[in-house]
Amino acid sequence: MSPIADCNPKAATRPTPAPRASTPRTSVPPVCAPAERLAEQLASMLPDAAIVQVRLLGPRTLWPHLRLTAVNERGLVLRIPRAKVLTIARWIIRSFPHAGWAASGGHAFDLRTAKLHGLEA
């Protein structure tokens, strides 16, 4: 399942019935940004992690290797099973295809702010 499956930008273009005058609408559905949704899902998968660092090793080869490092708020590296590492790294890369993964030394995705930052090579 895609980490941004619930965020459908076309859903807002569908006509919605007008609310009835007798029942006031008190709750407004939250705005669903794909990066925020991804950060929320990754935070539930990695409860102790604050930042997830993703690197492509050998990005110009036919099968590049993914490297993911999860770091907590104190800067300690967390151990993550390989299957989860590959899944999370692929989700992040697919969520930010414009980030220039092949040309960079990697990126850090902050789970608290849902922002992607470049890493030093």
JSON list of C-alpha atoms in Angstrom, two decimals:
[
{"chain": "A", "resi": 1, "resn": "MET", "atom": "CA", "xyz": [0.00, 0.00, 0.00]},
{"chain": "A", "resi": 2, "resn": "SER", "atom": "CA", "xyz": [1.28, 3.43, -0.89]},
{"chain": "A", "resi": 3, "resn": "PRO", "atom": "CA", "xyz": [2.10, 5.79, 2.01]},
{"chain": "A", "resi": 4, "resn": "ILE", "atom": "CA", "xyz": [0.13, 8.54, 0.32]},
{"chain": "A", "resi": 5, "resn": "ALA", "atom": "CA", "xyz": [-2.89, 6.49, -0.78]},
{"chain": "A", "resi": 6, "resn": "ASP", "atom": "CA", "xyz": [-5.34, 8.53, 1.30]},
{"chain": "A", "resi": 7, "resn": "CYS", "atom": "CA", "xyz": [-4.15, 11.83, -0.18]},
{"chain": "A", "resi": 8, "resn": "ASN", "atom": "CA", "xyz": [-6.11, 12.21, -3.39]},
{"chain": "A", "resi": 9, "resn": "PRO", "atom": "CA", "xyz": [-5.85, 15.72, -4.86]},
{"chain": "A", "resi": 10, "resn": "LYS", "atom": "CA", "xyz": [-8.74, 14.97, -7.23]},
{"chain": "A", "resi": 11, "resn": "ALA", "atom": "CA", "xyz": [-11.10, 14.36, -4.32]},
{"chain": "A", "resi": 12, "resn": "ALA", "atom": "CA", "xyz": [-11.48, 18.10, -3.81]},
{"chain": "A", "resi": 13, "resn": "THR", "atom": "CA", "xyz": [-12.78, 18.55, -7.37]},
{"chain": "A", "resi": 14, "resn": "ARG", "atom": "CA", "xyz": [-15.75, 16.25, -6.87]},
{"chain": "A", "resi": 15, "resn": "PRO", "atom": "CA", "xyz": [-19.04, 18.01, -6.22]},
{"chain": "A", "resi": 16, "resn": "THR", "atom": "CA", "xyz": [-20.16, 17.79, -2.62]},
{"chain": "A", "resi": 17, "resn": "PRO", "atom": "CA", "xyz": [-23.69, 18.35, -1.42]},
{"chain": "A", "resi": 18, "resn": "ALA", "atom": "CA", "xyz": [-24.31, 21.60, 0.38]},
{"chain": "A", "resi": 19, "resn": "PRO", "atom": "CA", "xyz": [-24.63, 21.27, 4.17]},
{"chain": "A", "resi": 20, "resn": "ARG", "atom": "CA", "xyz": [-28.12, 21.57, 5.56]},
{"chain": "A", "resi": 21, "resn": "ALA", "atom": "CA", "xyz": [-28.97, 24.77, 7.38]},
{"chain": "A", "resi": 22, "resn": "SER", "atom": "CA", "xyz": [-30.34, 22.88, 10.38]},
{"chain": "A", "resi": 23, "resn": "THR", "atom": "CA", "xyz": [-27.07, 21.01, 11.07]},
{"chain": "A", "resi": 24, "resn": "PRO", "atom": "CA", "xyz": [-24.06, 23.34, 11.30]},
{"chain": "A", "resi": 25, "resn": "ARG", "atom": "CA", "xyz": [-20.77, 21.84, 10.20]},
{"chain": "A", "resi": 26, "resn": "THR", "atom": "CA", "xyz": [-18.30, 22.10, 13.06]},
{"chain": "A", "resi": 27, "resn": "SER", "atom": "CA", "xyz": [-15.43, 19.92, 11.90]},
{"chain": "A", "resi": 28, "resn": "VAL", "atom": "CA", "xyz": [-13.36, 20.67, 8.83]},
{"chain": "A", "resi": 29, "resn": "PRO", "atom": "CA", "xyz": [-11.37, 17.79, 7.32]},
{"chain": "A", "resi": 30, "resn": "PRO", "atom": "CA", "xyz": [-7.61, 18.33, 7.66]},
{"chain": "A", "resi": 31, "resn": "VAL", "atom": "CA", "xyz": [-5.52, 19.22, 4.63]},
{"chain": "A", "resi": 32, "resn": "CYS", "atom": "CA", "xyz": [-3.59, 16.14, 3.58]},
{"chain": "A", "resi": 33, "resn": "ALA", "atom": "CA", "xyz": [-0.12, 16.95, 2.29]},
{"chain": "A", "resi": 34, "resn": "PRO", "atom": "CA", "xyz": [1.73, 13.88, 0.96]},
{"chain": "A", "resi": 35, "resn": "ALA", "atom": "CA", "xyz": [4.93, 14.66, 2.88]},
{"chain": "A", "resi": 36, "resn": "GLU", "atom": "CA", "xyz": [3.03, 15.10, 6.14]},
{"chain": "A", "resi": 37, "resn": "ARG", "atom": "CA", "xyz": [1.12, 11.87, 5.58]},
{"chain": "A", "resi": 38, "resn": "LEU", "atom": "CA", "xyz": [4.39, 10.04, 4.85]},
{"chain": "A", "resi": 39, "resn": "ALA", "atom": "CA", "xyz": [6.00, 11.47, 7.99]},
{"chain": "A", "resi": 40, "resn": "GLU", "atom": "CA", "xyz": [2.99, 10.37, 10.05]},
{"chain": "A", "resi": 41, "resn": "GLN", "atom": "CA", "xyz": [3.14, 6.82, 8.71]},
{"chain": "A", "resi": 42, "resn": "LEU", "atom": "CA", "xyz": [6.91, 6.54, 9.14]},
{"chain": "A", "resi": 43, "resn": "ALA", "atom": "CA", "xyz": [6.66, 7.86, 12.69]},
{"chain": "A", "resi": 44, "resn": "SER", "atom": "CA", "xyz": [4.20, 5.08, 13.48]},
{"chain": "A", "resi": 45, "resn": "MET", "atom": "CA", "xyz": [6.55, 2.49, 11.92]},
{"chain": "A", "resi": 46, "resn": "LEU", "atom": "CA", "xyz": [9.64, 3.95, 13.63]},
{"chain": "A", "resi": 47, "resn": "PRO", "atom": "CA", "xyz": [8.35, 5.38, 16.93]},
{"chain": "A", "resi": 48, "resn": "ASP", "atom": "CA", "xyz": [11.80, 6.34, 18.29]},
{"chain": "A", "resi": 49, "resn": "ALA", "atom": "CA", "xyz": [13.14, 7.92, 15.08]},
{"chain": "A", "resi": 50, "resn": "ALA", "atom": "CA", "xyz": [13.33, 11.66, 14.50]},
{"chain": "A", "resi": 51, "resn": "ILE", "atom": "CA", "xyz": [15.25, 11.72, 11.21]},
{"chain": "A", "resi": 52, "resn": "VAL", "atom": "CA", "xyz": [15.56, 9.13, 8.45]},
{"chain": "A", "resi": 53, "resn": "GLN", "atom": "CA", "xyz": [18.60, 9.39, 6.17]},
{"chain": "A", "resi": 54, "resn": "VAL", "atom": "CA", "xyz": [18.41, 7.78, 2.72]},
{"chain": "A", "resi": 55, "resn": "ARG", "atom": "CA", "xyz": [21.31, 7.23, 0.32]},
{"chain": "A", "resi": 56, "resn": "LEU", "atom": "CA", "xyz": [21.66, 5.50, -3.03]},
{"chain": "A", "resi": 57, "resn": "LEU", "atom": "CA", "xyz": [24.90, 3.53, -3.26]},
{"chain": "A", "resi": 58, "resn": "GLY", "atom": "CA", "xyz": [25.99, 3.09, -6.87]},
{"chain": "A", "resi": 59, "resn": "PRO", "atom": "CA", "xyz": [23.13, 5.18, -8.32]},
{"chain": "A", "resi": 60, "resn": "ARG", "atom": "CA", "xyz": [24.33, 4.76, -11.91]},
{"chain": "A", "resi": 61, "resn": "THR", "atom": "CA", "xyz": [24.29, 0.97, -11.82]},
{"chain": "A", "resi": 62, "resn": "LEU", "atom": "CA", "xyz": [21.36, -1.11, -13.02]},
{"chain": "A", "resi": 63, "resn": "TRP", "atom": "CA", "xyz": [20.39, -2.10, -9.45]},
{"chain": "A", "resi": 64, "resn": "PRO", "atom": "CA", "xyz": [21.38, 0.67, -7.01]},
{"chain": "A", "resi": 65, "resn": "HIS", "atom": "CA", "xyz": [21.60, -0.27, -3.36]},
{"chain": "A", "resi": 66, "resn": "LEU", "atom": "CA", "xyz": [19.53, 1.65, -0.84]},
{"chain": "A", "resi": 67, "resn": "ARG", "atom": "CA", "xyz": [20.92, 2.65, 2.51]},
{"chain": "A", "resi": 68, "resn": "LEU", "atom": "CA", "xyz": [18.72, 4.00, 5.27]},
{"chain": "A", "resi": 69, "resn": "THR", "atom": "CA", "xyz": [19.76, 5.20, 8.70]},
{"chain": "A", "resi": 70, "resn": "ALA", "atom": "CA", "xyz": [17.22, 6.15, 11.36]},
{"chain": "A", "resi": 71, "resn": "VAL", "atom": "CA", "xyz": [18.42, 8.54, 14.04]},
{"chain": "A", "resi": 72, "resn": "ASN", "atom": "CA", "xyz": [16.62, 9.44, 17.27]},
{"chain": "A", "resi": 73, "resn": "GLU", "atom": "CA", "xyz": [16.45, 12.89, 18.89]},
{"chain": "A", "resi": 74, "resn": "ARG", "atom": "CA", "xyz": [19.72, 12.29, 20.78]},
{"chain": "A", "resi": 75, "resn": "GLY", "atom": "CA", "xyz": [21.61, 11.38, 17.58]},
{"chain": "A", "resi": 76, "resn": "LEU", "atom": "CA", "xyz": [21.77, 7.65, 18.25]},
{"chain": "A", "resi": 77, "resn": "VAL", "atom": "CA", "xyz": [21.37, 5.29, 15.28]},
{"chain": "A", "resi": 78, "resn": "LEU", "atom": "CA", "xyz": [18.44, 2.88, 15.55]},
{"chain": "A", "resi": 79, "resn": "ARG", "atom": "CA", "xyz": [18.49, -0.71, 14.31]},
{"chain": "A", "resi": 80, "resn": "ILE", "atom": "CA", "xyz": [15.85, -1.50, 11.69]},
{"chain": "A", "resi": 81, "resn": "PRO", "atom": "CA", "xyz": [15.19, -4.82, 9.92]},
{"chain": "A", "resi": 82, "resn": "ARG", "atom": "CA", "xyz": [16.33, -4.95, 6.28]},
{"chain": "A", "resi": 83, "resn": "ALA", "atom": "CA", "xyz": [12.83, -5.45, 4.83]},
{"chain": "A", "resi": 84, "resn": "LYS", "atom": "CA", "xyz": [11.59, -2.34, 6.63]},
{"chain": "A", "resi": 85, "resn": "VAL", "atom": "CA", "xyz": [14.69, -0.40, 5.54]},
{"chain": "A", "resi": 86, "resn": "LEU", "atom": "CA", "xyz": [14.05, -1.16, 1.87]},
{"chain": "A", "resi": 87, "resn": "THR", "atom": "CA", "xyz": [10.34, -0.37, 2.12]},
{"chain": "A", "resi": 88, "resn": "ILE", "atom": "CA", "xyz": [10.85, 2.97, 3.86]},
{"chain": "A", "resi": 89, "resn": "ALA", "atom": "CA", "xyz": [13.71, 4.02, 1.57]},
{"chain": "A", "resi": 90, "resn": "ARG", "atom": "CA", "xyz": [11.59, 3.27, -1.51]},
{"chain": "A", "resi": 91, "resn": "TRP", "atom": "CA", "xyz": [8.62, 5.20, -0.08]},
{"chain": "A", "resi": 92, "resn": "ILE", "atom": "CA", "xyz": [10.79, 8.26, 0.54]},
{"chain": "A", "resi": 93, "resn": "ILE", "atom": "CA", "xyz": [12.46, 8.13, -2.88]},
{"chain": "A", "resi": 94, "resn": "ARG", "atom": "CA", "xyz": [9.12, 7.72, -4.65]},
{"chain": "A", "resi": 95, "resn": "SER", "atom": "CA", "xyz": [7.54, 10.52, -2.62]},
{"chain": "A", "resi": 96, "resn": "PHE", "atom": "CA", "xyz": [10.33, 12.96, -3.60]},
{"chain": "A", "resi": 97, "resn": "PRO", "atom": "CA", "xyz": [11.33, 12.04, -7.18]},
{"chain": "A", "resi": 98, "resn": "HIS", "atom": "CA", "xyz": [12.48, 15.62, -7.89]},
{"chain": "A", "resi": 99, "resn": "ALA", "atom": "CA", "xyz": [15.18, 15.49, -5.20]},
{"chain": "A", "resi": 100, "resn": "GLY", "atom": "CA", "xyz": [18.00, 14.37, -7.52]},
{"chain": "A", "resi": 101, "resn": "TRP", "atom": "CA", "xyz": [18.83, 11.13, -5.77]},
{"chain": "A", "resi": 102, "resn": "ALA", "atom": "CA", "xyz": [21.46, 9.96, -8.27]},
{"chain": "A", "resi": 103, "resn": "ALA", "atom": "CA", "xyz": [23.48, 13.18, -8.15]},
{"chain": "A", "resi": 104, "resn": "SER", "atom": "CA", "xyz": [23.48, 13.74, -4.38]},
{"chain": "A", "resi": 105, "resn": "GLY", "atom": "CA", "xyz": [25.09, 12.17, -1.37]},
{"chain": "A", "resi": 106, "resn": "GLY", "atom": "CA", "xyz": [21.68, 11.38, 0.08]},
{"chain": "A", "resi": 107, "resn": "HIS", "atom": "CA", "xyz": [18.87, 13.14, 1.86]},
{"chain": "A", "resi": 108, "resn": "ALA", "atom": "CA", "xyz": [17.50, 13.34, 5.38]},
{"chain": "A", "resi": 109, "resn": "PHE", "atom": "CA", "xyz": [13.74, 13.26, 5.94]},
{"chain": "A", "resi": 110, "resn": "ASP", "atom": "CA", "xyz": [12.73, 14.88, 9.22]},
{"chain": "A", "resi": 111, "resn": "LEU", "atom": "CA", "xyz": [9.71, 13.03, 10.64]},
{"chain": "A", "resi": 112, "resn": "ARG", "atom": "CA", "xyz": [8.84, 15.94, 12.96]},
{"chain": "A", "resi": 113, "resn": "THR", "atom": "CA", "xyz": [8.62, 18.61, 10.25]},
{"chain": "A", "resi": 114, "resn": "ALA", "atom": "CA", "xyz": [8.01, 16.42, 7.16]},
{"chain": "A", "resi": 115, "resn": "LYS", "atom": "CA", "xyz": [10.83, 18.17, 5.29]},
{"chain": "A", "resi": 116, "resn": "LEU", "atom": "CA", "xyz": [13.57, 16.70, 3.12]},
{"chain": "A", "resi": 117, "resn": "HIS", "atom": "CA", "xyz": [17.11, 18.07, 3.50]},
{"chain": "A", "resi": 118, "resn": "GLY", "atom": "CA", "xyz": [20.25, 17.23, 1.53]},
{"chain": "A", "resi": 119, "resn": "LEU", "atom": "CA", "xyz": [23.17, 15.48, 3.18]},
{"chain": "A", "resi": 120, "resn": "GLU", "atom": "CA", "xyz": [26.81, 16.35, 2.73]},
{"chain": "A", "resi": 121, "resn": "ALA", "atom": "CA", "xyz": [28.51, 13.98, 0.30]}
]
